[in-house]
Amino acid sequence: MGPLSPTRTMRLWGPRSLGVALGVFMTIGFALQLWGGPFQRRLPGLQLRQSWASTPRPAVPSCLPRQRLVFLKTHKSGSSSVLSLLHRYGDRHGLRFALPARYQFGYPKLFQASRVKGYRPQGGGTQPPFHILCHHMRFNLKEVLHVMPSDSFFFSIVRDPAALARSAFSYYKSTSSAFRKSPSLAAFLDNPRAFYQPGARGDHYARNLLWFDFGLPFPPEMRTKRGNPHPPRDPNPPQLPSGVGARAHTLDPNALFHPVPTVADGHSQTSSSASLDLGSSSFIQWNLAWLDSVFDLVLVAEYFDESLVLLADALCWGLDDVVGFMHNAQAGGGQGGSAVGDGGLTAEDRQLSARARAWNNLDWALYVHFNRSLWARIKQYGQSRLDSAVAALRARREALAKHCLVGGEALDPKYITDRRFRPFQFGSGKVLGYVLRSGLSLQDQEECGRLATPELQYKDKLDAKQFPPAVSVPLKTSRLPSP
């Protein structure tokens, strides 16, 4: 596994040690991840006009690119755009993806390692290692660790629940029974319990969708046998096998014990789920602290470019590794890019946002928590350094769009005739896509094509690359002489 960083050590320690040292090591881990500059890479045909950072770069890179990655792809949070850059990076570097048989890992059920194409359990024979796990799943750490090593870089993305609710209502109106019965989002949020039924088909899209995607347990009043399974307590929990990292068991969100601290009377102490009021603030903070112990970074859709800069820095990647186009965005909607704030909204829209956040109270707590942690990292990174990097990222994206795309922007799907680039249409809004300019060189066609390829087509491309179809050679038959 290589030398243990504070973050890796935190994941492998036992529960007692982890609970005591969590706060200290999280601070150290964040600081270490922010050291060092990423490599600079250039796409053919286009040159960077300014460096990634304003400070001089050492001749020898101070870090190596991270290539073992777990990305929890949350719904309607700009995650398809992050998936696109992971697809491109892995494709370009010949990395091996942990792929679903279709396009999701059995969602909305909790992730199971057996759903990974080509996965063989321990003892089932040797298999090449997986580098990237990034497609839709409901997070289940214990099963993820059967597929990916514990020192993988874990990250995800969140979005303001008010914006997420607007996008989800449009996109999942035909899928969620609660949304389908409601004439509008305003009507739904005015009296959500008239439409919403916990456990009804597709209704996990209608409340606390982020919390659901993170695989966290729900308070009793939100939990049903069908919708939000919560396993019964085991009076004799299994012991950890010798040689297995503690993260594989003690950091399972549905385990009896969460090795994270809770704050009571100014002192840090370790708690189990049984000792907490599941509807209380302690329950929420306990789950958020657990996420902090698992995820190395959580991006924020409203600060998408700032998040990408921090991601590149943490992974020791270059600018061209994280620059890209928005994917799966709906016409008139968009994903991310606008800071949280209701100043530009009408009074009616502000009221709608407040109701959306109140209805999705667990998501709102999760969002506020990770928004705060993002800005703590930005402070460590340096605001002026961040501003310079964001400006370079945006200039690079604009240059790529002008060079690669017809019109230099996303287009209505009616203009996209090439099936390789036509995004899957779902929901009541049109999902925008891209058309490549004519006259591109072969190299630029390849790179621009990677940038413009939607997630489903790119997944199919990676699948065919990793699992090439068996070619059956027909038997040659001798031609019989004519009678």
Short mmCIF file of C-alpha atoms in Angstrom, two decimals:
data_model
loop_
_atom_site.label_atom_id
_atom_site.label_comp_id
_atom_site.label_asym_id
_atom_site.label_seq_id
_atom_site.Cartn_x
_atom_site.Cartn_y
_atom_site.Cartn_z
CA MET A 1 0.00 0.00 0.00
CA GLY A 2 3.01 2.31 0.46
CA PRO A 3 3.73 4.79 3.27
CA LEU A 4 0.77 5.69 5.46
CA SER A 5 -0.35 9.30 5.38
CA PRO A 6 -2.34 10.64 8.35
CA THR A 7 -5.52 10.15 6.29
CA ARG A 8 -4.65 6.54 5.49
CA THR A 9 -3.65 5.90 9.11
CA MET A 10 -6.96 7.29 10.33
CA ARG A 11 -8.87 4.83 8.17
CA LEU A 12 -6.92 1.81 9.37
CA TRP A 13 -6.81 2.47 13.11
CA GLY A 14 -9.16 0.80 15.52
CA PRO A 15 -12.23 2.64 16.81
CA ARG A 16 -10.84 3.73 20.19
CA SER A 17 -7.68 5.33 18.77
CA LEU A 18 -9.56 6.84 15.86
CA GLY A 19 -12.16 8.51 18.04
CA VAL A 20 -9.49 10.27 20.11
CA ALA A 21 -7.25 11.40 17.26
CA LEU A 22 -9.80 12.15 14.54
CA GLY A 23 -9.84 15.92 14.90
CA VAL A 24 -6.05 16.27 14.96
CA PHE A 25 -5.40 13.98 12.02
CA MET A 26 -8.16 15.50 9.90
CA THR A 27 -6.45 18.88 10.22
CA ILE A 28 -3.04 17.41 9.40
CA GLY A 29 -4.47 15.37 6.54
CA PHE A 30 -6.09 18.41 4.97
CA ALA A 31 -2.83 20.34 5.21
CA LEU A 32 -0.76 17.55 3.65
CA GLN A 33 -3.19 17.13 0.78
CA LEU A 34 -2.87 20.81 -0.07
CA TRP A 35 0.94 20.72 -0.38
CA GLY A 36 2.66 20.32 -3.71
CA GLY A 37 1.76 21.50 -7.18
CA PRO A 38 0.04 19.42 -9.84
CA PHE A 39 1.73 18.41 -13.05
CA GLN A 40 0.97 20.58 -16.05
CA ARG A 41 -0.43 18.77 -19.08
CA ARG A 42 -1.51 20.21 -22.41
CA LEU A 43 -4.00 18.98 -24.93
CA PRO A 44 -2.81 18.95 -28.55
CA GLY A 45 -3.63 22.05 -30.52
CA LEU A 46 -4.07 24.41 -27.56
CA GLN A 47 -1.48 25.94 -25.24
CA LEU A 48 -2.01 27.30 -21.75
CA ARG A 49 -1.47 31.01 -21.47
CA GLN A 50 -0.80 31.03 -17.72
CA SER A 51 0.43 28.53 -15.18
CA TRP A 52 -1.77 26.69 -12.72
CA ALA A 53 -0.38 28.69 -9.79
CA SER A 54 1.34 32.06 -9.62
CA THR A 55 4.27 30.79 -7.53
CA PRO A 56 7.35 29.30 -9.25
CA ARG A 57 7.10 25.55 -9.79
CA PRO A 58 9.96 23.28 -8.65
CA ALA A 59 11.83 21.42 -11.39
CA VAL A 60 10.96 18.08 -9.79
CA PRO A 61 7.26 17.55 -8.94
CA SER A 62 6.68 17.33 -5.18
CA CYS A 63 3.86 14.79 -5.49
CA LEU A 64 2.67 11.92 -7.64
CA PRO A 65 -0.78 11.84 -9.28
CA ARG A 66 -3.39 9.89 -7.33
CA GLN A 67 -4.95 7.17 -9.50
CA ARG A 68 -7.00 5.08 -7.06
CA LEU A 69 -10.25 6.97 -6.83
CA VAL A 70 -13.75 6.44 -5.41
CA PHE A 71 -16.27 9.06 -6.53
CA LEU A 72 -19.76 8.93 -5.07
CA LYS A 73 -21.87 10.23 -7.95
CA THR A 74 -24.79 11.99 -6.30
CA HIS A 75 -27.93 12.83 -8.26
CA LYS A 76 -28.64 16.24 -9.85
CA SER A 77 -25.54 17.84 -8.35
CA GLY A 78 -23.29 18.40 -11.34
CA SER A 79 -21.83 14.94 -10.84
CA SER A 80 -22.06 14.00 -14.53
CA SER A 81 -19.52 16.74 -15.28
CA VAL A 82 -17.15 15.27 -12.68
CA LEU A 83 -17.75 11.80 -14.11
CA SER A 84 -16.76 13.12 -17.54
CA LEU A 85 -13.34 14.25 -16.35
CA LEU A 86 -12.80 10.89 -14.58
CA HIS A 87 -13.75 9.03 -17.76
CA ARG A 88 -11.29 11.10 -19.77
CA TYR A 89 -8.44 10.82 -17.27
CA GLY A 90 -8.80 7.08 -16.87
CA ASP A 91 -9.19 6.54 -20.61
CA ARG A 92 -6.12 8.62 -21.41
CA HIS A 93 -3.95 6.91 -18.79
CA GLY A 94 -5.13 3.36 -19.40
CA LEU A 95 -6.70 2.96 -15.95
CA ARG A 96 -9.20 0.22 -15.12
CA PHE A 97 -12.72 1.20 -14.10
CA ALA A 98 -14.99 -0.72 -11.77
CA LEU A 99 -18.01 -0.72 -14.09
CA PRO A 100 -21.64 -1.70 -13.57
CA ALA A 101 -23.21 -4.28 -15.85
CA ARG A 102 -25.50 -1.53 -17.16
CA TYR A 103 -25.20 2.09 -15.99
CA GLN A 104 -25.81 1.97 -12.23
CA PHE A 105 -24.80 -0.36 -9.41
CA GLY A 106 -28.27 -1.63 -8.55
CA TYR A 107 -29.46 1.80 -7.39
CA PRO A 108 -31.46 2.56 -5.24
CA LYS A 109 -30.28 -0.54 -3.37
CA LEU A 110 -27.06 -0.25 -1.39
CA PHE A 111 -23.89 -0.92 -3.38
CA GLN A 112 -22.74 -4.53 -3.57
CA ALA A 113 -19.30 -5.56 -4.82
CA SER A 114 -20.89 -8.40 -6.78
CA ARG A 115 -22.46 -5.83 -9.12
CA VAL A 116 -19.05 -4.77 -10.44
CA LYS A 117 -18.43 -6.29 -13.83
CA GLY A 118 -15.47 -8.65 -13.73
CA TYR A 119 -15.19 -8.58 -9.93
CA ARG A 120 -14.07 -11.80 -8.27
CA PRO A 121 -14.16 -12.15 -4.48
CA GLN A 122 -10.98 -12.94 -2.58
CA GLY A 123 -9.98 -16.49 -3.33
CA GLY A 124 -11.83 -16.38 -6.63
CA GLY A 125 -8.68 -16.06 -8.71
CA THR A 126 -6.36 -13.20 -9.57
CA GLN A 127 -7.72 -10.13 -11.27
CA PRO A 128 -6.19 -6.81 -12.38
CA PRO A 129 -6.76 -4.05 -9.80
CA PHE A 130 -9.46 -1.44 -10.27
CA HIS A 131 -8.36 2.18 -10.31
CA ILE A 132 -11.61 4.15 -10.46
CA LEU A 133 -15.10 3.51 -9.05
CA CYS A 134 -17.35 6.38 -10.11
CA HIS A 135 -20.82 5.39 -11.39
CA HIS A 136 -24.17 5.84 -9.67
CA MET A 137 -24.57 3.87 -6.45
CA ARG A 138 -25.98 4.18 -2.98
CA PHE A 139 -22.84 4.32 -0.89
CA ASN A 140 -21.96 1.22 1.15
CA LEU A 141 -18.39 1.50 2.43
CA LYS A 142 -17.93 -2.07 3.53
CA GLU A 143 -18.77 -3.37 0.05
CA VAL A 144 -16.79 -0.61 -1.69
CA LEU A 145 -13.70 -1.76 0.19
CA HIS A 146 -14.07 -5.23 -1.31
CA VAL A 147 -13.44 -3.57 -4.67
CA MET A 148 -11.14 -0.63 -3.93
CA PRO A 149 -8.13 -0.33 -1.59
CA SER A 150 -8.60 1.58 1.66
CA ASP A 151 -6.03 4.19 0.66
CA SER A 152 -8.09 5.24 -2.38
CA PHE A 153 -9.04 8.90 -2.62
CA PHE A 154 -12.73 9.18 -1.69
CA PHE A 155 -14.69 12.22 -2.87
CA SER A 156 -18.19 13.33 -3.81
CA ILE A 157 -20.25 16.46 -4.60
CA VAL A 158 -23.24 18.17 -2.97
CA ARG A 159 -25.68 20.85 -4.08
CA ASP A 160 -27.99 23.32 -2.33
CA PRO A 161 -31.20 21.32 -1.68
CA ALA A 162 -33.31 24.20 -3.02
CA ALA A 163 -31.61 24.05 -6.43
CA LEU A 164 -31.50 20.26 -6.30
CA ALA A 165 -35.26 20.09 -5.62
CA ARG A 166 -36.02 22.21 -8.69
CA SER A 167 -33.85 20.01 -10.90
CA ALA A 168 -35.07 16.74 -9.40
CA PHE A 169 -38.75 17.68 -9.75
CA SER A 170 -38.28 18.32 -13.47
CA TYR A 171 -36.05 15.32 -14.10
CA TYR A 172 -37.79 12.69 -11.96
CA LYS A 173 -41.43 13.77 -12.29
CA SER A 174 -42.31 10.58 -14.15
CA THR A 175 -40.22 8.43 -11.77
CA SER A 176 -41.24 9.64 -8.33
CA SER A 177 -44.86 8.96 -7.36
CA ALA A 178 -44.82 12.04 -5.11
CA PHE A 179 -43.69 14.34 -7.91
CA ARG A 180 -45.99 12.69 -10.43
CA LYS A 181 -49.07 13.38 -8.28
CA SER A 182 -48.15 17.01 -7.70
CA PRO A 183 -49.03 19.67 -10.30
CA SER A 184 -45.93 21.76 -9.48
CA LEU A 185 -42.96 21.93 -7.13
CA ALA A 186 -44.60 24.82 -5.31
CA ALA A 187 -47.73 22.74 -4.72
CA PHE A 188 -45.61 19.83 -3.52
CA LEU A 189 -43.59 21.92 -1.06
CA ASP A 190 -46.72 23.71 0.17
CA ASN A 191 -48.02 20.38 1.51
CA PRO A 192 -45.48 17.61 0.78
CA ARG A 193 -47.11 14.98 2.98
CA ALA A 194 -50.19 15.09 0.79
CA PHE A 195 -48.07 13.60 -2.02
CA TYR A 196 -45.06 11.94 -0.38
CA GLN A 197 -45.17 8.44 1.05
CA PRO A 198 -41.93 7.01 2.51
CA GLY A 199 -41.02 3.86 0.67
CA ALA A 200 -43.26 4.51 -2.33
CA ARG A 201 -41.65 3.79 -5.67
CA GLY A 202 -39.16 6.50 -6.61
CA ASP A 203 -39.95 8.71 -3.63
CA HIS A 204 -36.37 8.68 -2.41
CA TYR A 205 -35.89 11.31 -5.14
CA ALA A 206 -38.42 13.56 -3.40
CA ARG A 207 -36.78 14.01 0.00
CA ASN A 208 -33.19 14.14 1.30
CA LEU A 209 -31.77 12.64 -1.88
CA LEU A 210 -28.17 13.47 -0.99
CA TRP A 211 -28.47 11.83 2.42
CA PHE A 212 -29.94 8.76 0.70
CA ASP A 213 -27.13 8.61 -1.88
CA PHE A 214 -24.50 8.77 0.88
CA GLY A 215 -26.09 5.61 2.31
CA LEU A 216 -26.72 7.18 5.71
CA PRO A 217 -29.34 5.80 8.14
CA PHE A 218 -32.59 7.71 8.46
CA PRO A 219 -34.46 8.74 11.61
CA PRO A 220 -37.32 6.35 12.51
CA GLU A 221 -40.06 8.65 11.23
CA MET A 222 -38.44 8.71 7.77
CA ARG A 223 -37.60 5.03 7.64
CA THR A 224 -39.61 2.21 6.11
CA LYS A 225 -38.82 -1.40 5.44
CA ARG A 226 -39.02 -0.83 1.72
CA GLY A 227 -37.66 2.65 1.26
CA ASN A 228 -34.82 3.06 3.73
CA PRO A 229 -33.63 -0.29 5.01
CA HIS A 230 -31.87 -0.20 8.37
CA PRO A 231 -30.54 -3.55 9.54
CA PRO A 232 -31.48 -4.75 13.03
CA ARG A 233 -28.86 -4.62 15.74
CA ASP A 234 -26.66 -7.67 15.95
CA PRO A 235 -25.91 -8.52 19.63
CA ASN A 236 -22.81 -10.42 18.44
CA PRO A 237 -21.20 -8.34 15.69
CA PRO A 238 -18.59 -10.20 13.65
CA GLN A 239 -14.97 -9.75 14.65
CA LEU A 240 -12.55 -8.25 12.19
CA PRO A 241 -10.45 -10.90 10.46
CA SER A 242 -6.73 -10.74 10.96
CA GLY A 243 -5.01 -8.47 8.44
CA VAL A 244 -8.20 -6.65 7.33
CA GLY A 245 -8.13 -2.87 7.60
CA ALA A 246 -10.42 -1.42 10.26
CA ARG A 247 -12.06 0.81 7.68
CA ALA A 248 -13.76 -2.20 6.12
CA HIS A 249 -15.92 -2.69 9.21
CA THR A 250 -15.80 0.10 11.72
CA LEU A 251 -16.57 2.77 9.13
CA ASP A 252 -19.65 1.06 7.74
CA PRO A 253 -22.51 3.60 8.13
CA ASN A 254 -24.93 0.83 9.11
CA ALA A 255 -22.59 -0.76 11.63
CA LEU A 256 -23.34 -0.59 15.36
CA PHE A 257 -20.39 1.60 16.11
CA HIS A 258 -19.21 4.72 14.31
CA PRO A 259 -15.67 5.65 15.28
CA VAL A 260 -16.29 9.38 15.25
CA PRO A 261 -16.44 11.95 18.02
CA THR A 262 -19.51 13.82 19.18
CA VAL A 263 -19.28 16.98 21.19
CA ALA A 264 -20.91 17.18 24.60
CA ASP A 265 -20.13 19.90 27.12
CA GLY A 266 -17.06 20.88 25.15
CA HIS A 267 -15.46 17.45 25.33
CA SER A 268 -14.96 14.95 22.53
CA GLN A 269 -16.36 11.52 23.20
CA THR A 270 -17.16 8.45 21.15
CA SER A 271 -20.76 7.37 20.74
CA SER A 272 -22.69 4.55 19.17
CA SER A 273 -25.91 4.97 17.23
CA ALA A 274 -27.89 3.40 20.06
CA SER A 275 -26.98 6.25 22.41
CA LEU A 276 -28.24 9.01 20.11
CA ASP A 277 -31.68 10.44 19.51
CA LEU A 278 -32.07 9.70 15.80
CA GLY A 279 -34.13 12.83 15.24
CA SER A 280 -31.73 15.12 17.08
CA SER A 281 -28.91 17.38 16.05
CA SER A 282 -26.53 14.86 17.63
CA PHE A 283 -27.69 12.21 15.18
CA ILE A 284 -26.99 14.52 12.24
CA GLN A 285 -23.60 15.64 13.55
CA TRP A 286 -22.62 12.06 14.27
CA ASN A 287 -23.30 11.06 10.65
CA LEU A 288 -21.52 14.13 9.26
CA ALA A 289 -18.45 13.37 11.37
CA TRP A 290 -18.49 9.83 10.03
CA LEU A 291 -18.51 11.19 6.47
CA ASP A 292 -15.56 13.42 7.36
CA SER A 293 -13.62 10.33 8.42
CA VAL A 294 -14.33 8.58 5.10
CA PHE A 295 -14.30 11.25 2.37
CA ASP A 296 -11.10 13.10 1.54
CA LEU A 297 -12.96 15.90 -0.24
CA VAL A 298 -16.56 16.86 -0.98
CA LEU A 299 -17.08 19.30 -3.85
CA VAL A 300 -19.85 21.93 -3.82
CA ALA A 301 -21.80 22.43 -7.03
CA GLU A 302 -22.39 26.15 -6.38
CA TYR A 303 -18.59 26.60 -6.26
CA PHE A 304 -17.83 24.10 -8.98
CA ASP A 305 -14.68 25.67 -10.41
CA GLU A 306 -13.24 26.36 -6.97
CA SER A 307 -13.93 22.74 -6.09
CA LEU A 308 -12.14 21.52 -9.22
CA VAL A 309 -9.05 23.53 -8.31
CA LEU A 310 -8.96 21.91 -4.87
CA LEU A 311 -9.56 18.49 -6.44
CA ALA A 312 -6.66 18.92 -8.85
CA ASP A 313 -4.41 20.03 -6.01
CA ALA A 314 -5.40 17.09 -3.79
CA LEU A 315 -4.88 14.58 -6.62
CA CYS A 316 -1.70 16.23 -7.95
CA TRP A 317 -3.35 16.56 -11.35
CA GLY A 318 -2.89 19.24 -13.99
CA LEU A 319 -5.26 21.86 -15.33
CA ASP A 320 -6.27 19.86 -18.40
CA ASP A 321 -7.14 16.90 -16.18
CA VAL A 322 -10.02 18.79 -14.54
CA VAL A 323 -11.12 21.22 -17.22
CA GLY A 324 -14.20 20.13 -19.15
CA PHE A 325 -17.72 20.90 -20.27
CA MET A 326 -20.94 20.62 -18.28
CA HIS A 327 -22.86 17.40 -18.87
CA ASN A 328 -26.46 16.34 -18.27
CA ALA A 329 -27.53 19.97 -17.80
CA GLN A 330 -31.12 20.80 -18.62
CA ALA A 331 -32.10 23.72 -20.84
CA GLY A 332 -32.83 26.74 -18.67
CA GLY A 333 -31.48 25.00 -15.61
CA GLY A 334 -27.76 24.46 -15.27
CA GLN A 335 -25.85 22.72 -12.55
CA GLY A 336 -23.74 24.68 -10.13
CA GLY A 337 -21.86 27.86 -10.88
CA SER A 338 -24.01 30.15 -8.72
CA ALA A 339 -23.28 30.74 -5.08
CA VAL A 340 -26.01 30.07 -2.54
CA GLY A 341 -28.04 33.16 -1.94
CA ASP A 342 -31.59 34.29 -2.59
CA GLY A 343 -30.85 37.95 -3.27
CA GLY A 344 -31.77 37.77 -6.96
CA LEU A 345 -34.95 35.75 -6.45
CA THR A 346 -38.51 36.92 -6.09
CA ALA A 347 -40.20 36.70 -2.70
CA GLU A 348 -42.12 33.67 -3.95
CA ASP A 349 -38.91 31.95 -5.09
CA ARG A 350 -37.21 32.72 -1.78
CA GLN A 351 -40.12 31.16 0.05
CA LEU A 352 -39.92 28.12 -2.22
CA SER A 353 -36.20 27.76 -1.47
CA ALA A 354 -36.82 28.00 2.28
CA ARG A 355 -39.50 25.31 2.08
CA ALA A 356 -37.26 23.05 -0.02
CA ARG A 357 -34.45 23.32 2.53
CA ALA A 358 -36.80 22.70 5.44
CA TRP A 359 -38.35 19.63 3.76
CA ASN A 360 -34.89 18.32 2.90
CA ASN A 361 -33.52 19.13 6.34
CA LEU A 362 -30.93 16.34 6.38
CA ASP A 363 -29.61 17.41 2.97
CA TRP A 364 -29.47 21.01 4.15
CA ALA A 365 -27.39 20.04 7.19
CA LEU A 366 -25.11 17.98 4.95
CA TYR A 367 -24.78 20.82 2.45
CA VAL A 368 -23.99 23.47 5.07
CA HIS A 369 -21.39 21.19 6.63
CA PHE A 370 -19.51 20.52 3.40
CA ASN A 371 -19.84 24.09 2.19
CA ARG A 372 -18.12 25.13 5.41
CA SER A 373 -15.39 22.51 5.02
CA LEU A 374 -14.79 23.59 1.41
CA TRP A 375 -14.15 27.17 2.46
CA ALA A 376 -11.87 26.03 5.26
CA ARG A 377 -9.77 24.30 2.61
CA ILE A 378 -9.89 27.38 0.40
CA LYS A 379 -8.54 29.45 3.29
CA GLN A 380 -5.65 26.99 3.64
CA TYR A 381 -5.06 26.97 -0.10
CA GLY A 382 -5.02 30.78 -0.28
CA GLN A 383 -7.72 33.01 -1.76
CA SER A 384 -5.47 34.86 -4.22
CA ARG A 385 -3.90 31.61 -5.37
CA LEU A 386 -7.37 30.13 -5.82
CA ASP A 387 -8.60 33.16 -7.79
CA SER A 388 -5.67 32.83 -10.18
CA ALA A 389 -6.26 29.10 -10.65
CA VAL A 390 -10.02 29.54 -11.21
CA ALA A 391 -9.34 32.25 -13.81
CA ALA A 392 -6.93 29.90 -15.61
CA LEU A 393 -9.45 27.08 -15.49
CA ARG A 394 -12.24 29.21 -16.94
CA ALA A 395 -10.01 30.67 -19.64
CA ARG A 396 -8.95 27.16 -20.59
CA ARG A 397 -12.55 25.92 -20.73
CA GLU A 398 -13.58 28.88 -22.89
CA ALA A 399 -10.66 28.29 -25.27
CA LEU A 400 -11.51 24.59 -25.55
CA ALA A 401 -15.18 25.36 -26.21
CA LYS A 402 -14.32 27.81 -28.99
CA HIS A 403 -11.84 25.40 -30.50
CA CYS A 404 -13.94 22.22 -30.24
CA LEU A 405 -17.62 23.12 -30.39
CA VAL A 406 -20.09 24.50 -32.87
CA GLY A 407 -21.23 27.78 -31.35
CA GLY A 408 -18.76 27.33 -28.51
CA GLU A 409 -21.49 26.12 -26.16
CA ALA A 410 -24.05 23.42 -25.35
CA LEU A 411 -26.88 23.00 -27.86
CA ASP A 412 -30.47 21.82 -27.96
CA PRO A 413 -30.49 18.05 -28.66
CA LYS A 414 -32.41 18.61 -31.90
CA TYR A 415 -29.17 19.91 -33.43
CA ILE A 416 -27.15 16.85 -32.40
CA THR A 417 -27.35 14.23 -35.13
CA ASP A 418 -24.23 12.26 -34.21
CA ARG A 419 -25.40 9.53 -31.83
CA ARG A 420 -21.96 9.45 -30.17
CA PHE A 421 -22.65 12.89 -28.70
CA ARG A 422 -26.42 12.96 -28.27
CA PRO A 423 -27.23 12.87 -24.53
CA PHE A 424 -29.88 10.58 -23.12
CA GLN A 425 -33.18 12.47 -22.84
CA PHE A 426 -35.09 11.98 -19.63
CA GLY A 427 -37.54 14.07 -17.64
CA SER A 428 -39.57 17.06 -18.75
CA GLY A 429 -36.60 19.29 -19.63
CA LYS A 430 -34.28 18.98 -22.61
CA VAL A 431 -30.80 17.71 -21.77
CA LEU A 432 -28.22 19.73 -23.70
CA GLY A 433 -25.23 18.34 -25.57
CA TYR A 434 -22.44 19.24 -27.96
CA VAL A 435 -21.58 19.23 -31.68
CA LEU A 436 -17.93 19.18 -32.76
CA ARG A 437 -16.66 21.74 -35.24
CA SER A 438 -15.65 20.50 -38.65
CA GLY A 439 -12.06 20.75 -39.82
CA LEU A 440 -10.45 19.56 -36.56
CA SER A 441 -7.21 17.61 -36.80
CA LEU A 442 -7.36 13.91 -35.95
CA GLN A 443 -5.72 14.58 -32.60
CA ASP A 444 -8.17 17.35 -31.78
CA GLN A 445 -11.10 15.24 -32.93
CA GLU A 446 -10.06 12.63 -30.38
CA GLU A 447 -9.54 15.06 -27.49
CA CYS A 448 -12.59 17.21 -28.28
CA GLY A 449 -14.63 14.05 -28.70
CA ARG A 450 -13.65 12.94 -25.20
CA LEU A 451 -14.77 16.29 -23.82
CA ALA A 452 -18.13 16.14 -25.62
CA THR A 453 -19.05 12.48 -25.09
CA PRO A 454 -22.03 12.01 -22.71
CA GLU A 455 -21.70 9.69 -19.74
CA LEU A 456 -23.68 6.73 -21.11
CA GLN A 457 -21.77 6.59 -24.39
CA TYR A 458 -18.46 6.99 -22.58
CA LYS A 459 -19.32 4.19 -20.18
CA ASP A 460 -20.09 1.95 -23.16
CA LYS A 461 -16.77 2.93 -24.74
CA LEU A 462 -14.85 2.04 -21.56
CA ASP A 463 -16.81 -1.19 -21.22
CA ALA A 464 -15.86 -2.26 -24.75
CA LYS A 465 -12.24 -1.33 -24.07
CA GLN A 466 -12.05 -3.36 -20.85
CA PHE A 467 -14.25 -6.23 -21.98
CA PRO A 468 -13.78 -6.51 -25.74
CA PRO A 469 -16.45 -8.71 -27.29
CA ALA A 470 -15.27 -12.16 -28.23
CA VAL A 471 -14.89 -12.41 -31.97
CA SER A 472 -15.99 -15.75 -33.31
CA VAL A 473 -14.13 -16.78 -36.43
CA PRO A 474 -16.39 -18.71 -38.80
CA LEU A 475 -15.13 -22.10 -39.84
CA LYS A 476 -13.95 -22.28 -43.41
CA THR A 477 -15.89 -24.82 -45.38
CA SER A 478 -14.62 -26.43 -48.52
CA ARG A 479 -16.66 -25.62 -51.56
CA LEU A 480 -18.20 -28.72 -52.99
CA PRO A 481 -17.61 -29.28 -56.66
CA SER A 482 -20.55 -28.74 -58.89
CA PRO A 483 -22.33 -31.94 -59.87
#
